[in-house]
């Protein structure tokens, strides 16, 4: 597929009379992440990280098989704790990644 990005100046001109719905959404989302409670260190304050798109190389060239953009105007993401770098899902609380040193000591005890 041969495509060219649009001229940013032209894009700006085209959307200048449109209501900006993205900025308030981003602000609200930032506030929500700032108040998020880390499931590991129990402190408040997280940042959003956007899942990178998954791209595969096929005979036809590059193909995006998983995109952070879906039905919502904002890309999908997950929370990253500003204190201990734990990555978790803000909706379900599922932990994606954390440092072993931040886990409570009972969980690092060797098995009997
Ligand atoms: Zn934390």
Short mmCIF file of N, CA and C and ligand atoms in Angstrom, two decimals:
data_model
loop_
_atom_site.label_atom_id
_atom_site.label_comp_id
_atom_site.label_asym_id
_atom_site.label_seq_id
_atom_site.Cartn_x
_atom_site.Cartn_y
_atom_site.Cartn_z
N UNK A 1 0.85 -1.19 0.00
CA UNK A 1 0.00 0.00 0.00
C UNK A 1 0.88 1.24 0.00
N UNK A 2 0.58 2.13 -0.90
CA UNK A 2 1.35 3.35 -1.02
C UNK A 2 0.55 4.52 -0.47
N UNK A 3 0.95 5.05 0.64
CA UNK A 3 0.20 6.19 1.16
C UNK A 3 1.15 7.24 1.68
N UNK A 4 0.61 8.45 1.72
CA UNK A 4 1.40 9.60 2.13
C UNK A 4 0.70 10.26 3.31
N UNK A 5 1.44 10.65 4.34
CA UNK A 5 0.77 11.37 5.43
C UNK A 5 0.23 12.72 4.94
N UNK A 6 -0.88 13.15 5.55
CA UNK A 6 -1.45 14.44 5.13
C UNK A 6 -0.59 15.60 5.62
N UNK A 7 -0.65 16.67 4.91
CA UNK A 7 0.06 17.89 5.30
C UNK A 7 -0.50 18.38 6.64
N UNK A 8 0.34 18.46 7.68
CA UNK A 8 -0.17 18.85 9.01
C UNK A 8 -0.86 20.22 9.00
N UNK A 9 -0.40 21.13 8.15
CA UNK A 9 -1.03 22.45 8.08
C UNK A 9 -2.44 22.35 7.52
N UNK A 10 -2.61 21.47 6.55
CA UNK A 10 -3.92 21.26 5.96
C UNK A 10 -4.85 20.61 6.99
N UNK A 11 -4.32 19.65 7.75
CA UNK A 11 -5.13 18.99 8.78
C UNK A 11 -5.60 20.03 9.80
N UNK A 12 -4.68 20.88 10.22
CA UNK A 12 -5.01 21.93 11.18
C UNK A 12 -6.14 22.83 10.66
N UNK A 13 -6.04 23.16 9.38
CA UNK A 13 -7.06 24.01 8.76
C UNK A 13 -8.42 23.31 8.75
N UNK A 14 -8.40 22.01 8.44
CA UNK A 14 -9.64 21.25 8.32
C UNK A 14 -10.36 21.08 9.66
N UNK A 15 -9.59 20.97 10.75
CA UNK A 15 -10.23 20.70 12.05
C UNK A 15 -10.38 21.95 12.91
N UNK A 16 -9.99 23.11 12.39
CA UNK A 16 -9.95 24.29 13.26
C UNK A 16 -11.32 24.70 13.82
N UNK A 17 -12.40 24.41 13.09
CA UNK A 17 -13.72 24.78 13.59
C UNK A 17 -14.40 23.66 14.36
N UNK A 18 -13.71 22.53 14.45
CA UNK A 18 -14.29 21.39 15.17
C UNK A 18 -14.05 21.55 16.67
N UNK A 19 -15.01 21.07 17.44
CA UNK A 19 -14.86 21.09 18.88
C UNK A 19 -13.77 20.10 19.28
N UNK A 20 -12.90 20.51 20.19
CA UNK A 20 -11.82 19.64 20.64
C UNK A 20 -12.35 18.70 21.71
N UNK A 21 -12.56 17.44 21.34
CA UNK A 21 -13.06 16.49 22.34
C UNK A 21 -11.91 15.67 22.93
N UNK A 22 -10.75 15.73 22.30
CA UNK A 22 -9.63 14.88 22.74
C UNK A 22 -8.98 15.46 24.01
N UNK A 23 -8.68 16.77 24.00
CA UNK A 23 -7.97 17.37 25.13
C UNK A 23 -8.67 17.15 26.48
N UNK A 24 -10.01 17.42 26.57
CA UNK A 24 -10.65 17.15 27.87
C UNK A 24 -10.60 15.67 28.26
N UNK A 25 -10.68 14.78 27.27
CA UNK A 25 -10.60 13.35 27.57
C UNK A 25 -9.23 12.97 28.10
N UNK A 26 -8.20 13.52 27.49
CA UNK A 26 -6.83 13.22 27.92
C UNK A 26 -6.60 13.76 29.33
N UNK A 27 -7.11 14.98 29.59
CA UNK A 27 -6.96 15.58 30.93
C UNK A 27 -7.65 14.72 31.98
N UNK A 28 -8.87 14.31 31.69
CA UNK A 28 -9.64 13.49 32.63
C UNK A 28 -8.92 12.17 32.88
N UNK A 29 -8.38 11.61 31.81
CA UNK A 29 -7.69 10.33 31.96
C UNK A 29 -6.42 10.49 32.79
N UNK A 30 -5.67 11.57 32.56
CA UNK A 30 -4.47 11.82 33.35
C UNK A 30 -4.79 11.94 34.83
N UNK A 31 -5.90 12.65 35.13
CA UNK A 31 -6.31 12.81 36.52
C UNK A 31 -6.64 11.46 37.15
N UNK A 32 -7.32 10.62 36.34
CA UNK A 32 -7.72 9.31 36.83
C UNK A 32 -6.48 8.46 37.16
N UNK A 33 -5.49 8.52 36.30
CA UNK A 33 -4.27 7.73 36.52
C UNK A 33 -3.47 8.27 37.72
N UNK A 34 -3.50 9.60 37.91
CA UNK A 34 -2.77 10.19 39.03
C UNK A 34 -3.34 9.72 40.37
N UNK A 35 -4.65 9.44 40.38
CA UNK A 35 -5.30 9.03 41.64
C UNK A 35 -5.29 7.52 41.81
N UNK A 36 -4.79 6.80 40.82
CA UNK A 36 -4.79 5.34 40.89
C UNK A 36 -3.87 4.86 42.01
N UNK A 37 -4.33 3.79 42.64
CA UNK A 37 -3.69 3.20 43.79
C UNK A 37 -2.86 2.01 43.31
N UNK A 38 -1.58 2.01 43.58
CA UNK A 38 -0.74 0.90 43.14
C UNK A 38 -1.05 -0.36 43.97
N UNK A 39 -1.27 -1.49 43.31
CA UNK A 39 -1.61 -2.72 44.06
C UNK A 39 -0.41 -3.30 44.80
N UNK A 40 0.80 -2.87 44.50
CA UNK A 40 1.99 -3.44 45.15
C UNK A 40 2.49 -2.55 46.29
N UNK A 41 2.79 -1.28 46.01
CA UNK A 41 3.36 -0.43 47.05
C UNK A 41 2.29 0.42 47.74
N UNK A 42 1.05 0.33 47.27
CA UNK A 42 -0.10 0.99 47.91
C UNK A 42 -0.02 2.52 47.87
N UNK A 43 0.82 3.06 47.03
CA UNK A 43 0.88 4.52 46.93
C UNK A 43 0.04 4.99 45.75
N UNK A 44 -0.37 6.25 45.82
CA UNK A 44 -1.14 6.84 44.73
C UNK A 44 -0.18 7.45 43.71
N UNK A 45 -0.60 7.46 42.49
CA UNK A 45 0.18 8.16 41.47
C UNK A 45 0.71 7.21 40.42
N UNK A 46 0.01 7.19 39.30
CA UNK A 46 0.43 6.32 38.20
C UNK A 46 0.44 7.12 36.92
N UNK A 47 1.06 6.55 35.94
CA UNK A 47 1.07 7.16 34.62
C UNK A 47 0.50 6.15 33.63
N UNK A 48 -0.01 6.68 32.54
CA UNK A 48 -0.53 5.78 31.52
C UNK A 48 0.58 5.45 30.53
N UNK A 49 0.64 4.19 30.18
CA UNK A 49 1.54 3.80 29.10
C UNK A 49 0.70 3.14 28.03
N UNK A 50 0.97 3.50 26.80
CA UNK A 50 0.17 2.98 25.69
C UNK A 50 0.80 1.70 25.16
N UNK A 51 -0.05 0.71 24.96
CA UNK A 51 0.45 -0.54 24.40
C UNK A 51 0.94 -0.30 22.98
N UNK A 52 2.16 -0.70 22.69
CA UNK A 52 2.64 -0.50 21.32
C UNK A 52 1.88 -1.39 20.35
N UNK A 53 1.68 -0.92 19.12
CA UNK A 53 0.99 -1.76 18.15
C UNK A 53 1.85 -2.98 17.82
N UNK A 54 1.17 -4.10 17.53
CA UNK A 54 1.90 -5.30 17.14
C UNK A 54 1.93 -5.33 15.62
N UNK A 55 3.13 -5.34 15.07
CA UNK A 55 3.28 -5.31 13.62
C UNK A 55 3.98 -6.59 13.18
N UNK A 56 3.43 -7.24 12.19
CA UNK A 56 4.11 -8.42 11.64
C UNK A 56 4.50 -8.13 10.19
N UNK A 57 5.55 -8.80 9.76
CA UNK A 57 5.99 -8.64 8.38
C UNK A 57 5.45 -9.83 7.58
N UNK A 58 4.69 -9.53 6.57
CA UNK A 58 4.18 -10.59 5.70
C UNK A 58 4.71 -10.37 4.30
N UNK A 59 4.29 -11.26 3.39
CA UNK A 59 4.72 -11.10 2.00
C UNK A 59 4.26 -9.77 1.43
N UNK A 60 3.14 -9.28 1.97
CA UNK A 60 2.58 -8.02 1.46
C UNK A 60 3.19 -6.81 2.13
N UNK A 61 4.09 -7.04 3.06
CA UNK A 61 4.70 -5.93 3.76
C UNK A 61 4.31 -5.92 5.22
N UNK A 62 4.38 -4.76 5.85
CA UNK A 62 4.05 -4.66 7.27
C UNK A 62 2.54 -4.65 7.47
N UNK A 63 2.11 -5.38 8.50
CA UNK A 63 0.69 -5.43 8.81
C UNK A 63 0.50 -5.24 10.30
N UNK A 64 -0.39 -4.32 10.67
CA UNK A 64 -0.67 -4.11 12.09
C UNK A 64 -1.72 -5.13 12.52
N UNK A 65 -1.34 -6.04 13.41
CA UNK A 65 -2.30 -7.05 13.85
C UNK A 65 -2.96 -6.66 15.17
N UNK A 66 -2.33 -5.75 15.91
CA UNK A 66 -2.92 -5.31 17.15
C UNK A 66 -2.62 -3.83 17.30
N UNK A 67 -3.67 -3.02 17.40
CA UNK A 67 -3.47 -1.59 17.48
C UNK A 67 -3.99 -1.07 18.82
N UNK A 68 -3.32 -0.05 19.39
CA UNK A 68 -3.85 0.53 20.63
C UNK A 68 -5.12 1.34 20.40
N UNK A 69 -5.48 1.55 19.15
CA UNK A 69 -6.68 2.32 18.86
C UNK A 69 -7.85 1.39 18.56
N UNK A 70 -8.97 1.67 19.23
CA UNK A 70 -10.16 0.85 19.04
C UNK A 70 -11.38 1.72 18.98
N UNK A 71 -12.40 1.35 19.75
CA UNK A 71 -13.66 2.08 19.70
C UNK A 71 -13.58 3.42 20.43
N UNK A 72 -12.65 3.56 21.37
CA UNK A 72 -12.53 4.80 22.13
C UNK A 72 -11.65 5.78 21.37
N UNK A 73 -11.90 7.10 21.55
CA UNK A 73 -11.04 8.08 20.86
C UNK A 73 -9.60 8.05 21.36
N UNK A 74 -9.41 7.55 22.59
CA UNK A 74 -8.06 7.48 23.14
C UNK A 74 -7.51 6.07 22.99
N UNK A 75 -6.19 5.97 22.84
CA UNK A 75 -5.61 4.63 22.69
C UNK A 75 -5.70 3.83 24.00
N UNK A 76 -5.71 2.52 23.85
CA UNK A 76 -5.69 1.66 25.03
C UNK A 76 -4.35 1.79 25.72
N UNK A 77 -4.37 1.63 27.03
CA UNK A 77 -3.12 1.68 27.77
C UNK A 77 -3.26 0.95 29.09
N UNK A 78 -2.20 1.02 29.85
CA UNK A 78 -2.23 0.42 31.18
C UNK A 78 -1.50 1.36 32.13
N UNK A 79 -1.62 1.07 33.43
CA UNK A 79 -1.05 1.97 34.43
C UNK A 79 0.35 1.53 34.81
N UNK A 80 1.22 2.52 35.04
CA UNK A 80 2.56 2.26 35.54
C UNK A 80 2.72 3.09 36.80
N UNK A 81 3.06 2.43 37.91
CA UNK A 81 3.22 3.13 39.19
C UNK A 81 4.45 4.03 39.13
N UNK A 82 4.30 5.30 39.57
CA UNK A 82 5.41 6.24 39.54
C UNK A 82 6.44 5.93 40.62
N UNK A 83 6.07 5.10 41.60
CA UNK A 83 6.98 4.83 42.71
C UNK A 83 7.78 3.54 42.54
N UNK A 84 7.11 2.47 42.08
CA UNK A 84 7.82 1.19 42.00
C UNK A 84 7.79 0.57 40.61
N UNK A 85 7.26 1.29 39.63
CA UNK A 85 7.26 0.83 38.24
C UNK A 85 6.42 -0.41 37.98
N UNK A 86 5.53 -0.73 38.90
CA UNK A 86 4.64 -1.86 38.66
C UNK A 86 3.67 -1.51 37.54
N UNK A 87 3.49 -2.44 36.62
CA UNK A 87 2.56 -2.22 35.51
C UNK A 87 1.32 -3.05 35.77
N UNK A 88 0.16 -2.40 35.70
CA UNK A 88 -1.08 -3.14 35.95
C UNK A 88 -2.24 -2.56 35.16
N UNK A 89 -3.28 -3.38 35.06
CA UNK A 89 -4.49 -2.96 34.36
C UNK A 89 -5.34 -2.11 35.30
N UNK A 90 -5.64 -0.85 34.92
CA UNK A 90 -6.38 0.02 35.83
C UNK A 90 -7.82 -0.44 36.08
N UNK A 91 -8.39 -1.21 35.16
CA UNK A 91 -9.77 -1.65 35.32
C UNK A 91 -9.86 -2.89 36.20
N UNK A 92 -9.01 -3.88 35.92
CA UNK A 92 -9.11 -5.16 36.61
C UNK A 92 -8.13 -5.32 37.75
N UNK A 93 -7.07 -4.49 37.78
CA UNK A 93 -6.06 -4.62 38.81
C UNK A 93 -5.07 -5.74 38.54
N UNK A 94 -5.20 -6.39 37.40
CA UNK A 94 -4.27 -7.46 37.03
C UNK A 94 -2.87 -6.88 36.87
N UNK A 95 -1.89 -7.51 37.53
CA UNK A 95 -0.52 -7.01 37.46
C UNK A 95 0.20 -7.64 36.27
N UNK A 96 0.76 -6.79 35.42
CA UNK A 96 1.48 -7.27 34.24
C UNK A 96 2.95 -7.51 34.56
N UNK A 97 3.51 -6.59 35.36
CA UNK A 97 4.94 -6.66 35.59
C UNK A 97 5.24 -5.93 36.89
N UNK A 98 6.12 -6.48 37.70
CA UNK A 98 6.56 -5.78 38.89
C UNK A 98 7.96 -6.29 39.23
N UNK A 99 8.63 -5.55 40.10
CA UNK A 99 9.96 -5.99 40.52
C UNK A 99 9.82 -6.95 41.68
N UNK A 100 10.60 -8.02 41.70
CA UNK A 100 10.53 -9.02 42.76
C UNK A 100 10.78 -8.37 44.12
N UNK A 101 11.65 -7.35 44.15
CA UNK A 101 12.02 -6.72 45.41
C UNK A 101 10.86 -5.97 46.05
N UNK A 102 9.84 -5.64 45.25
CA UNK A 102 8.73 -4.87 45.81
C UNK A 102 7.63 -5.80 46.35
N UNK A 103 7.74 -7.10 46.09
CA UNK A 103 6.72 -8.03 46.57
C UNK A 103 6.88 -8.23 48.07
N UNK A 104 5.76 -8.45 48.76
CA UNK A 104 5.85 -8.72 50.20
C UNK A 104 6.73 -9.95 50.45
N UNK A 105 7.48 -9.93 51.56
CA UNK A 105 8.48 -10.97 51.78
C UNK A 105 7.89 -12.38 51.86
N UNK A 106 6.63 -12.50 52.30
CA UNK A 106 6.03 -13.82 52.42
C UNK A 106 5.99 -14.54 51.08
N UNK A 107 5.92 -13.76 50.00
CA UNK A 107 5.81 -14.38 48.69
C UNK A 107 7.17 -14.79 48.14
N UNK A 108 8.25 -14.26 48.72
CA UNK A 108 9.57 -14.62 48.22
C UNK A 108 10.21 -15.71 49.08
N UNK A 109 9.50 -16.19 50.11
CA UNK A 109 10.03 -17.30 50.93
C UNK A 109 10.20 -18.54 50.07
N UNK A 110 11.28 -19.27 50.27
CA UNK A 110 11.44 -20.50 49.48
C UNK A 110 10.37 -21.54 49.85
N UNK A 111 10.03 -22.37 48.93
CA UNK A 111 9.02 -23.39 49.17
C UNK A 111 9.56 -24.42 50.17
N UNK A 112 8.69 -24.98 51.00
CA UNK A 112 9.14 -25.96 51.99
C UNK A 112 9.64 -27.28 51.34
ZN1 LIG B 1 3.87 1.07 43.29
#
